DNA sequence: TTCCGTTGGACAAGCGCTTGATCATCGGCC
DNA sequence: GGCCGATGATCAAGCGCTTGTCCAACGGAA
């Protein structure tokens, strides 16, 4: 009855690049493959003699058995794999999100794979490949360029998808950080230092996070009884070059600000460079604080004051919510992460305004 | 004969989160599933009437058919997926490697997935999961902490693996950049500016690239007829903190160097910060050049001279070599990427030594 | 001794796709 | 008119794993 198994066991793994099969383990332990499967998966509905269990486990270990993910995925129609799409690995902001997602996925027994997709078209095709192709059970999308439009498939009700840090029309749930509050904290820090002429390096108009940060900026100014001057709000792309140029524009104003709140730490790095290039002393003549913290902040000159946001927790929470969706539970359409509160990390780039 | 197909076509995709099946497309086009498969894969051994082909293609498009990767992977025993393991997405150096690998993979019709694995243990388990589990056809490993030891499975002849930028004992092929030459170019740049007291921020002793860069440093000094002073070689981990501390040690020498070649741009950022913290002017009192270029280099103060290395091409080449291995062809054990040559990108951090 | 409930496993179908083998149909040729 | 080679598809097995079902053997109770 088991002859096919035994026969197979005599020929140990002809294929290269892949592990030994259930059949091989079964042959080694002299049981049926299904028994091996049940034992290795800890199937509660299985009753085996302890000795058999040991034999199977030993055989699996001896052969270095690793189940074939494709076969398992096919049979189970799930893969215990989650995907995370990011626009670029280069952006330091994603570091913590990735680590948080990875941590939550691992804790739930899932594998996390990353895919880099710069534009919406790429996100669309990656989404199709991954979700429709059955490669992953769910997808986290952290695309900066993702605006109001979304991949067709996503909108067509093919879900198991969560958007990170963007609110999108439609049924795709998203989880966002409390950008308003974070930016407000930054402005409050500047106000507390005595600044009254505070400018904002705002992000691109179409980006949701940029909008939220800008509105946090305005609100905080109003709350402090300060005017929101039109010229003090400069749009800047979320990269060094954007920050550099926007800063130059601010410095050309006849009445310069004494402090700048940047919506992006990357843009702030560019802005800092613009100050050095034009001989503007930071924080002597101008204070600067940036949204999001990163290792490099303390190694810049001057070290950069930042607004720390719970990005690790954002990645974790998004992953946990995704797992809820996968398990068929409903979750709110938009959730805002409030718990670890935004926190200003004061460094050398912020100081009281010049006596002037 | 086709009744099962038609029956299935009446129930359009009961499963959620996955696409329509071959069966559904076959039902829609009123042909056998195998015919659909052949047409969609452009099987040269298939002969179909143009009208049928059109019907099938239209049906697939109408249903938004995406083949199930697990089923295909199971049948084909390959997945058209490549994995790239990196220690951390945070490291700016990996950005270009990732882009290069992604580009070469895409050009060959492969999907690239990234996995973050910090230590050797994690690399080992990720390797098992991915290769033995049949999730990927091949793996690129760009682990910084990977030293002389490698995952067991890799060493056990389970290949389809390429190591990036580390030479490892054993049969795993690796492809490396020309670190010696790159570092030599940096030193030559400093020598040409008139420096004679040149120090090196060397990387960790156990890391292969660090060793190669250091030997390039020494050779270049010898070639220039300059002495290699013991104290001028300071080990520093490849991060900001490591560069910061190593730089402080250099600055405490009674006879300070007038120039520093850093083995890592990240460490150089830390080193620059150390100079600012101790009031050492760069490049007034000390010139600095860093190995590897990155966007941030031109936004630092002063902007940082760097040694550009062909990292994009490294990622591309490694991927192409991996595909060779997958296709069963032999490749050399260690290959050094020479073609786009290392190039010094001079910026403000390097200048002639002080008149002193 | 006989019957029956447990225990410890084996059996087989099926997940969606690929592919070598097979087969019906049809026009052309002698 | 019968045979044959193309043509244009269908059939069926199998990839490795999971899981509902089934079955042999065994021990205890009547």
XYZ file of C-alpha atoms (C1' of nucleotides) in Angstrom:
772
model
C 0.000 0.000 0.000
C 2.789 2.359 0.771
C 5.018 1.116 -1.969
C 4.831 4.295 -3.992
C 5.939 6.165 -0.955
C 8.804 3.861 -0.273
C 9.821 3.892 -3.894
C 9.920 7.631 -3.794
C 11.906 7.644 -0.614
C 14.640 5.716 -2.359
C 15.179 8.589 -4.733
C 15.885 11.475 -2.387
C 14.875 14.723 -4.021
C 15.807 14.760 -7.673
C 14.756 18.346 -8.076
C 17.239 21.035 -7.274
C 16.414 24.380 -5.838
C 13.485 23.032 -3.929
C 13.136 21.107 -0.730
C 12.012 17.605 -0.018
C 8.348 16.828 -0.358
C 5.732 15.599 2.006
C 6.004 12.291 0.226
C 9.670 12.006 1.047
C 9.015 12.695 4.698
C 6.149 10.221 4.690
C 8.381 7.588 3.155
C 11.073 8.198 5.720
C 8.618 8.008 8.610
C 6.668 5.165 6.996
C 3.295 6.871 7.243
C 0.878 8.363 4.778
C 1.574 11.892 3.496
C -1.694 13.123 4.915
C -0.578 12.037 8.331
C 2.595 14.021 7.976
C 0.624 17.050 6.918
C -1.664 16.759 9.906
C 1.093 16.295 12.393
C 3.206 19.097 11.034
C 0.270 21.489 10.955
C -0.850 20.486 14.434
C -4.248 19.530 13.145
C -6.426 19.216 16.264
C -8.546 16.582 14.526
C -5.680 14.142 14.309
C -5.021 11.286 16.679
C -1.632 9.707 16.431
C 0.469 7.617 18.698
C 3.252 9.695 20.310
C 5.874 7.450 18.793
C 4.525 8.083 15.306
C 4.450 11.779 15.910
C 8.077 11.698 16.955
C 9.060 9.665 13.917
C 7.384 12.144 11.608
C 8.867 15.179 13.254
C 12.297 13.614 13.227
C 11.998 12.668 9.588
C 10.896 16.158 8.632
C 13.812 17.663 10.497
C 16.273 15.187 9.038
C 15.170 15.941 5.521
C 14.989 19.650 6.165
C 11.411 19.654 4.998
C 9.940 23.000 4.020
C 6.390 22.872 2.688
C 5.934 24.082 -0.862
C 4.231 27.428 -0.625
C 2.587 27.106 -4.017
C 0.969 23.787 -3.289
C -0.148 24.953 0.098
C -1.410 28.214 -1.314
C -3.331 26.351 -3.947
C -4.945 23.968 -1.532
C -5.671 26.551 1.117
C -6.385 29.455 -1.158
C -4.310 31.595 1.132
C -0.610 32.146 1.385
C 0.125 33.618 4.786
C 1.909 36.363 2.945
C 1.252 40.083 3.020
C 2.503 42.624 0.545
C 3.619 46.167 1.222
C 3.903 48.538 -1.701
C 6.117 51.553 -1.223
C 7.017 54.189 -3.782
C 10.698 54.112 -3.022
C 12.939 52.400 -0.552
C 15.071 55.492 -0.574
C 12.665 57.540 1.504
C 13.762 57.394 5.119
C 10.206 57.956 6.263
C 9.160 54.462 5.209
C 11.796 52.767 7.276
C 9.785 52.679 10.469
C 6.533 51.861 8.718
C 8.171 48.852 7.124
C 9.622 47.688 10.395
C 6.270 48.020 12.126
C 4.444 46.147 9.406
C 7.080 43.458 9.358
C 6.856 43.071 13.095
C 3.070 42.768 13.168
C 3.067 40.394 10.215
C 5.655 38.168 11.787
C 3.778 38.137 15.059
C 0.732 36.812 13.231
C 2.759 34.178 11.423
C 2.735 36.005 8.140
C 5.570 36.753 5.765
C 5.867 40.318 4.529
C 7.137 41.079 1.058
C 7.946 44.525 -0.235
C 7.372 45.818 -3.704
C 8.563 49.125 -5.016
C 6.075 50.898 -7.249
C 6.583 54.503 -8.064
C 3.455 55.528 -9.924
C -0.195 54.634 -9.892
C 0.130 52.496 -12.991
C 2.781 50.391 -11.357
C 0.744 50.143 -8.203
C -2.172 48.962 -10.269
C -0.245 46.213 -11.997
C 1.513 45.183 -8.807
C -1.844 45.011 -7.111
C -3.229 42.761 -9.819
C -0.185 40.535 -9.821
C -0.148 40.159 -6.094
C -3.760 40.014 -4.998
C -5.488 38.582 -8.028
C -2.571 36.307 -8.727
C -2.953 34.853 -5.275
C 0.571 35.717 -4.264
C -0.473 37.551 -1.139
C -3.494 37.470 1.110
C -3.559 41.196 1.531
C -1.832 44.362 0.518
C -0.724 47.512 2.258
C -0.295 50.435 -0.068
C 1.887 53.301 1.055
C 2.157 55.160 -2.180
C 2.916 58.809 -2.009
C 1.773 59.500 -5.526
C -1.493 57.732 -4.959
C -3.994 60.519 -5.013
C -7.668 60.459 -5.479
C -7.464 57.677 -8.021
C -6.849 54.067 -7.245
C -6.164 50.910 -9.183
C -9.303 49.706 -10.936
C -9.207 46.320 -9.328
C -9.122 47.919 -5.910
C -12.123 49.997 -6.672
C -13.919 47.027 -8.164
C -14.422 45.667 -4.729
C -11.402 43.450 -4.799
C -10.290 44.272 -1.377
C -8.000 42.952 1.254
C -6.230 46.196 0.745
C -5.396 48.994 3.128
C -4.134 52.402 2.226
C -1.534 53.919 4.472
C -1.708 57.581 5.257
C -3.987 58.597 2.422
C -7.719 59.009 2.554
C -9.218 57.812 -0.683
C -12.753 58.115 -1.901
C -14.355 54.732 -2.078
C -14.475 51.651 -0.023
C -10.800 51.044 0.609
C -10.059 51.480 4.279
C -7.143 53.648 5.194
C -5.252 54.304 8.327
C -3.615 57.638 8.872
C -1.431 59.403 11.379
C -2.631 62.470 13.181
C -0.888 64.903 10.881
C -2.841 67.943 12.088
C -1.881 67.367 15.646
C 1.719 66.613 14.804
C 2.125 69.808 12.824
C 0.345 71.759 15.547
C 2.843 70.472 18.090
C 5.673 71.712 15.925
C 4.147 75.163 15.598
C 3.460 75.322 19.323
C 7.118 74.591 19.923
C 8.090 77.553 17.740
C 5.507 79.796 19.355
C 6.747 78.837 22.788
C 10.220 79.955 21.741
C 8.775 83.370 20.944
C 8.364 83.193 17.185
C 5.582 85.137 15.553
C 6.643 85.076 11.914
C 6.317 81.392 11.149
C 6.345 79.965 7.663
C 5.390 76.560 6.368
C 7.053 74.405 3.774
C 3.872 72.712 2.704
C 3.826 69.602 0.559
C 2.285 69.199 -2.872
C -1.307 70.312 -3.075
C -2.668 66.969 -4.274
C -1.119 64.933 -1.500
C -3.463 64.185 1.331
C -0.892 64.207 4.106
C 0.401 67.552 2.924
C -3.085 68.994 3.147
C -3.575 67.680 6.639
C -0.259 69.026 7.841
C -0.965 72.407 6.365
C -4.324 72.594 8.033
C -2.696 71.650 11.331
C -0.249 74.481 10.737
C -2.968 77.038 10.110
C -5.050 75.964 13.035
C -2.134 76.163 15.415
C -1.308 79.670 14.238
C -4.896 80.773 14.722
C -4.990 79.160 18.147
C -1.900 81.168 19.037
C -3.523 84.333 17.734
C -1.013 84.675 14.918
C -1.851 85.638 11.345
C -1.543 83.192 8.499
C 0.307 85.145 5.834
C -0.136 84.001 2.296
C 3.533 84.245 1.288
C 4.589 82.240 4.298
C 3.097 79.101 2.825
C 5.329 77.661 0.165
C 4.573 74.440 -1.664
C 7.521 72.094 -1.901
C 7.799 68.569 -3.191
C 8.722 66.054 -0.521
C 12.375 65.858 -1.488
C 15.591 67.795 -0.957
C 15.327 69.788 -4.160
C 11.787 70.855 -3.359
C 12.749 72.040 0.086
C 15.779 73.857 -1.245
C 13.834 75.881 -3.765
C 10.906 76.630 -1.538
C 13.292 77.870 1.114
C 14.960 80.210 -1.378
C 11.539 81.655 -2.145
C 10.885 82.244 1.527
C 14.231 83.947 1.950
C 13.463 86.340 -0.870
C 10.441 87.749 0.925
C 10.940 91.332 2.001
C 9.786 90.395 5.464
C 11.410 87.070 6.224
C 9.959 84.545 8.612
C 11.982 83.788 11.735
C 10.918 80.161 11.798
C 9.935 77.470 9.370
C 7.907 74.331 9.903
C 8.663 71.843 7.140
C 6.100 69.197 6.221
C 8.830 66.737 5.397
C 12.185 65.984 6.911
C 13.632 65.369 3.487
C 12.487 68.763 2.291
C 13.893 70.242 5.496
C 17.320 68.884 4.627
C 17.120 70.765 1.354
C 15.878 73.852 3.131
C 18.773 73.721 5.534
C 21.142 73.550 2.584
C 19.465 76.606 1.081
C 20.056 78.521 4.285
C 23.725 77.610 4.292
C 24.036 78.499 0.641
C 22.613 81.958 1.244
C 24.470 82.518 4.476
C 21.403 82.478 6.661
C 22.293 81.226 10.111
C 20.171 78.489 11.643
C 18.955 78.902 14.299
C 20.514 82.394 14.663
C 18.363 84.095 12.072
C 15.927 81.320 11.364
C 14.609 78.332 13.294
C 13.580 75.154 11.565
C 11.550 72.147 12.610
C 10.673 69.201 10.422
C 7.862 66.714 10.265
C 8.996 63.128 10.993
C 12.093 62.093 12.812
C 14.977 60.047 11.434
C 18.471 59.094 12.492
C 20.083 61.650 10.265
C 18.368 64.552 12.027
C 20.868 64.607 14.845
C 23.837 64.475 12.489
C 22.884 67.477 10.417
C 24.340 70.931 11.037
C 22.714 72.204 13.042
C 21.049 69.078 14.347
C 17.454 69.253 13.245
C 14.498 69.587 15.585
C 11.799 67.206 14.467
C 8.256 66.103 15.082
C 8.322 62.435 15.882
C 5.351 60.499 14.615
C 4.403 56.931 15.525
C 5.336 55.452 12.163
C 6.326 52.073 13.493
C 2.960 51.841 15.201
C 1.283 53.013 12.016
C 2.798 50.084 10.142
C 1.811 47.729 12.916
C -1.728 48.968 13.135
C -2.277 48.907 9.398
C -1.076 45.342 9.298
C -3.322 44.285 12.118
C -6.283 45.927 10.462
C -5.443 44.195 7.214
C -5.459 40.877 8.994
C -8.901 41.726 10.339
C -10.128 42.367 6.838
C -8.602 39.116 5.640
C -10.405 37.295 8.401
C -13.631 38.730 7.098
C -14.256 41.298 9.778
C -15.356 44.808 9.013
C -13.212 47.758 9.930
C -13.872 51.481 9.824
C -13.220 53.234 6.551
C -10.728 55.703 7.966
C -8.867 55.286 11.192
C -6.562 57.789 12.736
C -3.718 56.575 14.896
C -3.775 58.622 18.076
C -2.156 56.562 20.690
C 1.490 57.265 20.837
C 1.101 61.003 20.498
C 3.223 63.113 18.174
C 6.167 64.523 20.049
C 8.549 67.354 19.342
C 12.190 66.359 19.583
C 13.963 69.672 20.110
C 17.474 69.903 18.747
C 19.771 72.725 17.753
C 17.816 74.029 14.771
C 15.186 75.753 16.874
C 15.895 78.670 19.216
C 14.290 81.984 20.176
C 13.989 84.476 17.298
C 16.707 87.097 16.794
C 16.423 90.121 19.081
C 15.983 92.348 15.997
C -18.729 17.897 -23.026
C -18.206 21.451 -21.965
C -21.147 21.512 -19.618
C -19.003 21.770 -16.502
C -17.342 24.762 -17.982
C -20.571 26.425 -18.892
C -22.003 25.638 -15.510
C -19.051 27.322 -13.916
C -19.323 30.323 -16.171
C -22.804 30.933 -14.821
C -21.401 31.487 -11.373
C -18.941 34.299 -11.879
C -16.187 34.094 -9.304
C -17.581 33.172 -5.934
C -14.252 33.627 -4.261
C -13.311 37.082 -3.140
C -9.839 38.483 -3.170
C -8.871 36.399 -6.144
C -9.444 36.719 -9.832
C -11.418 34.671 -12.276
C -10.092 31.278 -13.220
C -9.038 29.718 -16.464
C -12.278 27.794 -16.324
C -14.297 30.970 -16.270
C -12.471 32.352 -19.268
C -12.857 29.035 -21.074
C -16.570 29.061 -20.381
C -16.902 32.577 -21.664
C -14.970 31.810 -24.828
C -16.565 28.369 -25.194
C -13.319 26.487 -25.451
C -11.440 24.076 -23.272
C -9.342 25.528 -20.423
C -6.186 24.053 -21.866
C -6.784 26.003 -25.031
C -7.050 29.191 -23.062
C -3.842 28.404 -21.277
C -2.040 27.761 -24.537
C -3.282 30.888 -26.210
C -2.564 33.131 -23.263
C 0.926 31.737 -22.844
C 1.650 31.972 -26.555
C 2.442 28.304 -26.701
C 4.227 27.841 -30.056
C 2.877 24.303 -30.287
C -0.697 25.462 -30.474
C -2.709 25.905 -33.634
C -5.910 27.812 -33.290
C -8.145 29.601 -35.669
C -7.647 33.393 -35.442
C -11.285 33.869 -34.505
C -10.918 31.527 -31.539
C -7.798 33.273 -30.423
C -9.612 36.585 -30.502
C -12.533 35.191 -28.542
C -10.245 33.847 -25.857
C -8.234 37.013 -25.570
C -11.356 39.109 -25.385
C -12.891 36.869 -22.748
C -9.743 37.017 -20.640
C -9.687 40.780 -20.872
C -13.379 41.079 -20.115
C -13.072 38.960 -17.019
C -9.843 40.611 -15.966
C -8.184 37.260 -15.836
C -4.966 37.024 -13.873
C -3.460 33.548 -13.630
C -3.154 32.118 -10.178
C 0.512 32.242 -9.311
C 0.300 29.313 -6.931
C -1.260 26.968 -9.435
C 1.121 28.039 -12.113
C 4.065 27.765 -9.783
C 2.983 24.302 -8.786
C 2.584 23.089 -12.345
C 5.697 24.763 -13.669
C 7.843 24.399 -10.616
C 8.950 27.956 -11.162
C 7.396 31.228 -10.204
C 9.003 33.923 -12.325
C 9.756 35.658 -9.075
C 13.093 36.700 -7.688
C 13.838 37.651 -4.123
C 16.220 40.288 -2.866
C 17.233 40.186 0.758
C 18.545 43.403 2.218
C 19.535 44.065 5.818
C 17.637 47.312 6.056
C 15.648 49.495 3.752
C 16.968 52.457 5.649
C 20.428 52.294 4.163
C 20.600 54.699 1.251
C 23.285 52.600 -0.384
C 20.803 49.866 -1.268
C 18.516 52.192 -3.137
C 20.356 51.949 -6.438
C 21.032 48.252 -6.099
C 17.337 47.638 -5.632
C 16.433 49.759 -8.609
C 18.948 47.977 -10.788
C 17.777 44.545 -9.725
C 14.168 45.545 -10.203
C 14.904 46.838 -13.658
C 16.757 43.731 -14.809
C 14.129 41.458 -13.303
C 11.307 43.302 -14.970
C 13.128 43.234 -18.304
C 13.284 39.456 -18.056
C 9.623 39.189 -17.139
C 10.294 38.463 -13.503
C 8.745 39.979 -10.418
C 11.128 41.141 -7.714
C 10.190 40.940 -4.079
C 12.183 42.428 -1.249
C 12.672 40.954 2.163
C 14.338 42.680 5.064
C 16.569 40.437 7.119
C 18.972 41.961 9.532
C 21.031 39.061 10.808
C 22.343 35.801 9.457
C 19.703 33.802 11.283
C 16.977 35.787 9.623
C 18.654 35.442 6.271
C 18.811 31.721 6.820
C 15.144 31.365 7.580
C 14.135 33.753 4.829
C 16.251 31.755 2.440
C 14.561 28.538 3.449
C 11.113 30.060 3.238
C 11.698 31.565 -0.142
C 13.832 29.114 -2.058
C 12.904 25.800 -0.484
C 9.308 26.892 -0.156
C 9.205 27.532 -3.862
C 8.212 31.149 -3.466
C 11.016 32.445 -5.639
C 13.152 30.995 -8.372
C 16.265 32.652 -7.128
C 17.595 34.884 -4.428
C 19.929 37.836 -4.278
C 21.451 38.337 -0.869
C 22.828 41.747 -0.031
C 23.361 41.284 3.644
C 25.902 43.455 5.288
C 26.235 41.255 8.318
C 26.735 38.176 6.240
C 30.319 37.272 6.872
C 32.161 34.100 6.304
C 29.196 32.024 7.309
C 26.155 31.383 5.230
C 22.803 29.753 5.681
C 23.132 25.989 5.868
C 20.772 25.397 3.017
C 22.836 27.633 0.785
C 25.961 25.739 1.594
C 24.199 22.436 1.106
C 24.228 23.007 -2.576
C 20.786 24.481 -2.699
C 21.691 27.247 -4.970
C 20.014 29.702 -7.239
C 21.516 32.224 -4.933
C 23.875 35.077 -5.558
C 25.688 37.085 -2.973
C 26.025 40.777 -3.582
C 29.246 42.470 -2.691
C 30.622 39.800 -0.387
C 33.003 37.046 -1.280
C 32.079 33.934 0.598
C 33.959 30.699 0.891
C 32.088 27.951 -0.844
C 30.179 27.510 -3.990
C 27.855 30.482 -3.869
C 28.700 32.890 -6.646
C 29.061 36.501 -5.745
C 29.332 39.665 -7.681
C 31.224 42.581 -6.270
C 32.062 46.141 -7.102
C 35.624 47.222 -7.616
C 36.056 48.593 -4.121
C 39.836 48.779 -4.313
C 39.757 50.908 -7.398
C 36.966 53.103 -6.085
C 38.813 53.860 -2.881
C 42.024 54.428 -4.790
C 40.292 57.027 -6.932
C 39.196 58.833 -3.800
C 42.700 58.853 -2.384
C 44.123 60.023 -5.690
C 41.690 62.938 -5.596
C 42.994 63.935 -2.174
C 46.596 63.487 -3.230
C 46.021 65.628 -6.299
C 44.770 68.391 -4.029
C 48.084 68.252 -2.205
C 47.228 66.199 0.857
C 49.896 64.032 2.423
C 48.372 63.252 5.797
C 45.406 61.148 4.747
C 43.357 59.043 7.132
C 40.836 56.343 6.497
C 37.555 55.646 8.204
C 37.655 51.926 7.578
C 34.660 49.686 8.037
C 34.305 46.767 10.424
C 37.127 44.259 10.173
C 34.887 41.302 9.393
C 33.111 42.929 6.508
C 34.509 42.006 3.142
C 33.806 45.305 1.400
C 35.479 47.163 4.238
C 38.592 45.069 3.792
C 38.679 45.686 0.078
C 38.231 49.427 0.480
C 40.964 49.564 3.068
C 43.372 47.702 0.847
C 42.547 50.081 -1.991
C 43.331 52.917 0.395
C 46.692 51.492 1.372
C 47.702 50.695 -2.158
C 46.865 54.168 -3.365
C 48.939 55.716 -0.597
C 51.878 53.526 -1.446
C 51.496 54.309 -5.108
C 51.661 57.987 -4.219
C 54.750 57.392 -2.132
C 52.963 58.290 1.100
C 53.303 56.428 4.369
C 50.441 54.429 5.826
C 50.338 55.511 9.450
C 48.770 53.111 11.899
C 46.720 55.710 13.775
C 45.287 57.071 10.589
C 43.218 53.954 10.083
C 40.186 53.979 12.326
C 37.574 51.269 12.285
C 34.013 52.561 12.184
C 30.727 50.772 11.812
C 28.880 51.677 8.646
C 26.491 54.104 10.318
C 26.414 57.694 11.534
C 27.357 56.887 15.098
C 30.335 54.820 13.990
C 31.617 57.611 11.781
C 31.093 60.164 14.497
C 33.146 58.324 17.067
C 35.898 57.266 14.740
C 36.259 60.861 13.606
C 36.587 62.028 17.200
C 39.428 59.541 17.655
C 41.163 60.885 14.570
C 40.801 64.446 15.813
C 42.442 63.554 19.089
C 45.673 62.492 17.410
C 48.546 64.837 18.179
C 49.289 65.059 14.492
C 45.935 65.337 12.790
C 45.285 64.197 9.239
C 44.357 66.900 6.737
C 42.070 64.619 4.824
C 39.818 61.658 5.477
C 38.547 59.003 3.123
C 35.458 57.375 4.588
C 34.496 53.846 3.551
C 30.854 54.682 3.873
C 28.789 57.727 3.090
C 26.664 57.112 6.133
C 29.698 57.046 8.370
C 30.921 60.193 6.619
C 27.744 61.994 7.641
C 28.533 61.122 11.231
C 32.136 62.184 10.750
C 31.057 65.528 9.359
C 28.887 66.029 12.414
C 31.863 65.257 14.637
C 33.881 67.944 12.877
C 31.165 70.508 13.397
C 30.789 69.493 17.012
C 34.488 70.032 17.655
C 34.728 73.176 15.591
C 36.933 71.668 12.903
C 36.277 73.391 9.610
C 35.632 71.255 6.558
C 37.315 71.643 4.129
C 39.335 74.473 5.747
C 41.203 72.281 8.207
C 40.138 68.895 6.966
C 38.949 67.491 3.659
C 36.540 64.600 3.476
C 35.501 62.237 0.741
C 33.060 59.361 1.112
C 32.575 56.035 -0.577
C 29.260 55.809 -2.488
C 27.203 58.673 -3.729
C 23.653 59.546 -2.705
C 21.252 62.408 -3.169
C 21.861 63.770 0.273
C 25.569 64.338 -0.387
C 24.960 67.625 -2.157
C 22.662 68.901 0.563
C 25.054 68.436 3.451
C 27.159 71.271 4.788
C 29.582 71.384 3.207
C 28.318 69.357 0.298
C 30.137 66.055 0.400
C 32.596 64.864 -2.215
C 31.885 61.245 -2.975
C 33.072 58.242 -4.883
C 30.311 57.167 -7.173
C 30.059 53.443 -7.693
C 27.929 51.631 -10.279
C 25.412 50.288 -7.801
C 22.491 50.285 -10.189
C 24.569 48.263 -12.609
C 25.638 45.990 -9.780
C 22.008 45.168 -9.056
C 21.333 44.653 -12.734
C 24.317 42.423 -13.281
C 23.665 40.313 -10.214
C 20.123 39.768 -11.384
C 21.195 38.789 -14.852
C 23.722 36.362 -13.442
C 21.088 34.897 -11.196
C 18.873 34.294 -14.191
C 21.767 32.505 -15.855
C 22.092 30.237 -12.860
C 18.373 29.593 -12.858
C 18.569 28.632 -16.499
C 21.157 26.071 -15.586
C 24.218 27.818 -16.919
C 27.447 28.032 -14.994
C 28.828 31.354 -13.958
C 32.157 32.305 -12.388
C 32.383 32.081 -8.640
C 33.352 35.706 -8.135
C 32.777 38.449 -10.636
C 33.926 41.997 -10.293
C 31.923 44.723 -11.960
C 34.390 46.923 -13.815
C 32.498 48.543 -16.566
C 31.108 51.810 -15.464
C 34.225 52.874 -13.624
C 34.190 54.380 -10.150
C 34.186 58.133 -10.397
C 34.988 60.872 -7.933
C 32.264 63.482 -7.650
C 34.097 66.481 -6.208
C 32.025 68.792 -4.036
C 32.767 71.322 -1.354
C 34.129 68.960 1.292
C 37.469 68.494 -0.429
C 39.999 71.266 -0.974
C 43.766 71.755 -0.740
C 45.210 71.256 2.741
C 45.691 74.270 5.043
C 48.834 76.279 4.323
C 50.101 75.458 7.829
C -16.557 -15.744 22.468
C -18.924 -11.969 20.161
C -19.937 -7.323 19.507
C -18.866 -2.571 19.591
C -16.656 1.841 20.501
C -12.004 3.767 20.082
C -7.828 4.554 18.354
C -4.529 5.369 14.704
C -4.044 5.850 10.577
C -4.893 5.447 5.141
C -7.596 6.999 1.031
C -8.952 10.069 -2.405
C -10.681 14.235 -4.175
C -9.623 18.662 -5.295
C -7.078 23.470 -5.392
C -5.956 26.028 -10.782
C -2.768 25.428 -14.195
C 0.295 23.096 -17.800
C 1.337 19.924 -21.464
C 2.046 15.500 -23.932
C -1.248 12.695 -26.089
C -5.303 12.031 -28.487
C -9.143 12.747 -31.545
C -12.747 14.541 -34.746
C -13.286 16.974 -38.899
C -12.332 18.341 -43.478
C -10.405 19.189 -47.910
C -7.277 17.293 -51.372
C -5.430 13.592 -53.963
C -5.134 9.330 -56.523
C -15.030 7.108 -53.136
C -11.661 5.891 -49.784
C -7.452 7.261 -47.611
C -4.361 10.593 -45.628
C -2.252 14.538 -43.645
C -3.379 18.953 -41.665
C -5.907 21.555 -38.748
C -8.042 22.830 -34.480
C -9.225 21.670 -30.786
C -10.125 18.323 -26.311
C -8.487 14.905 -22.706
C -6.270 13.622 -18.762
C -2.505 13.301 -15.769
C 0.099 15.505 -12.562
C 2.480 19.500 -9.746
C 2.513 19.068 -3.692
C -0.556 19.826 -0.198
C -5.018 19.720 2.660
C -9.014 17.572 4.623
C -13.537 15.026 4.881
C -14.262 10.283 4.904
C -13.420 5.695 5.580
C -11.386 1.495 7.512
C -8.546 -1.996 10.052
C -7.147 -3.392 14.378
C -7.526 -3.638 19.133
C -9.233 -3.869 23.757
C -12.985 -4.156 26.924
C -17.651 -5.402 28.176
C -21.488 -8.555 27.916
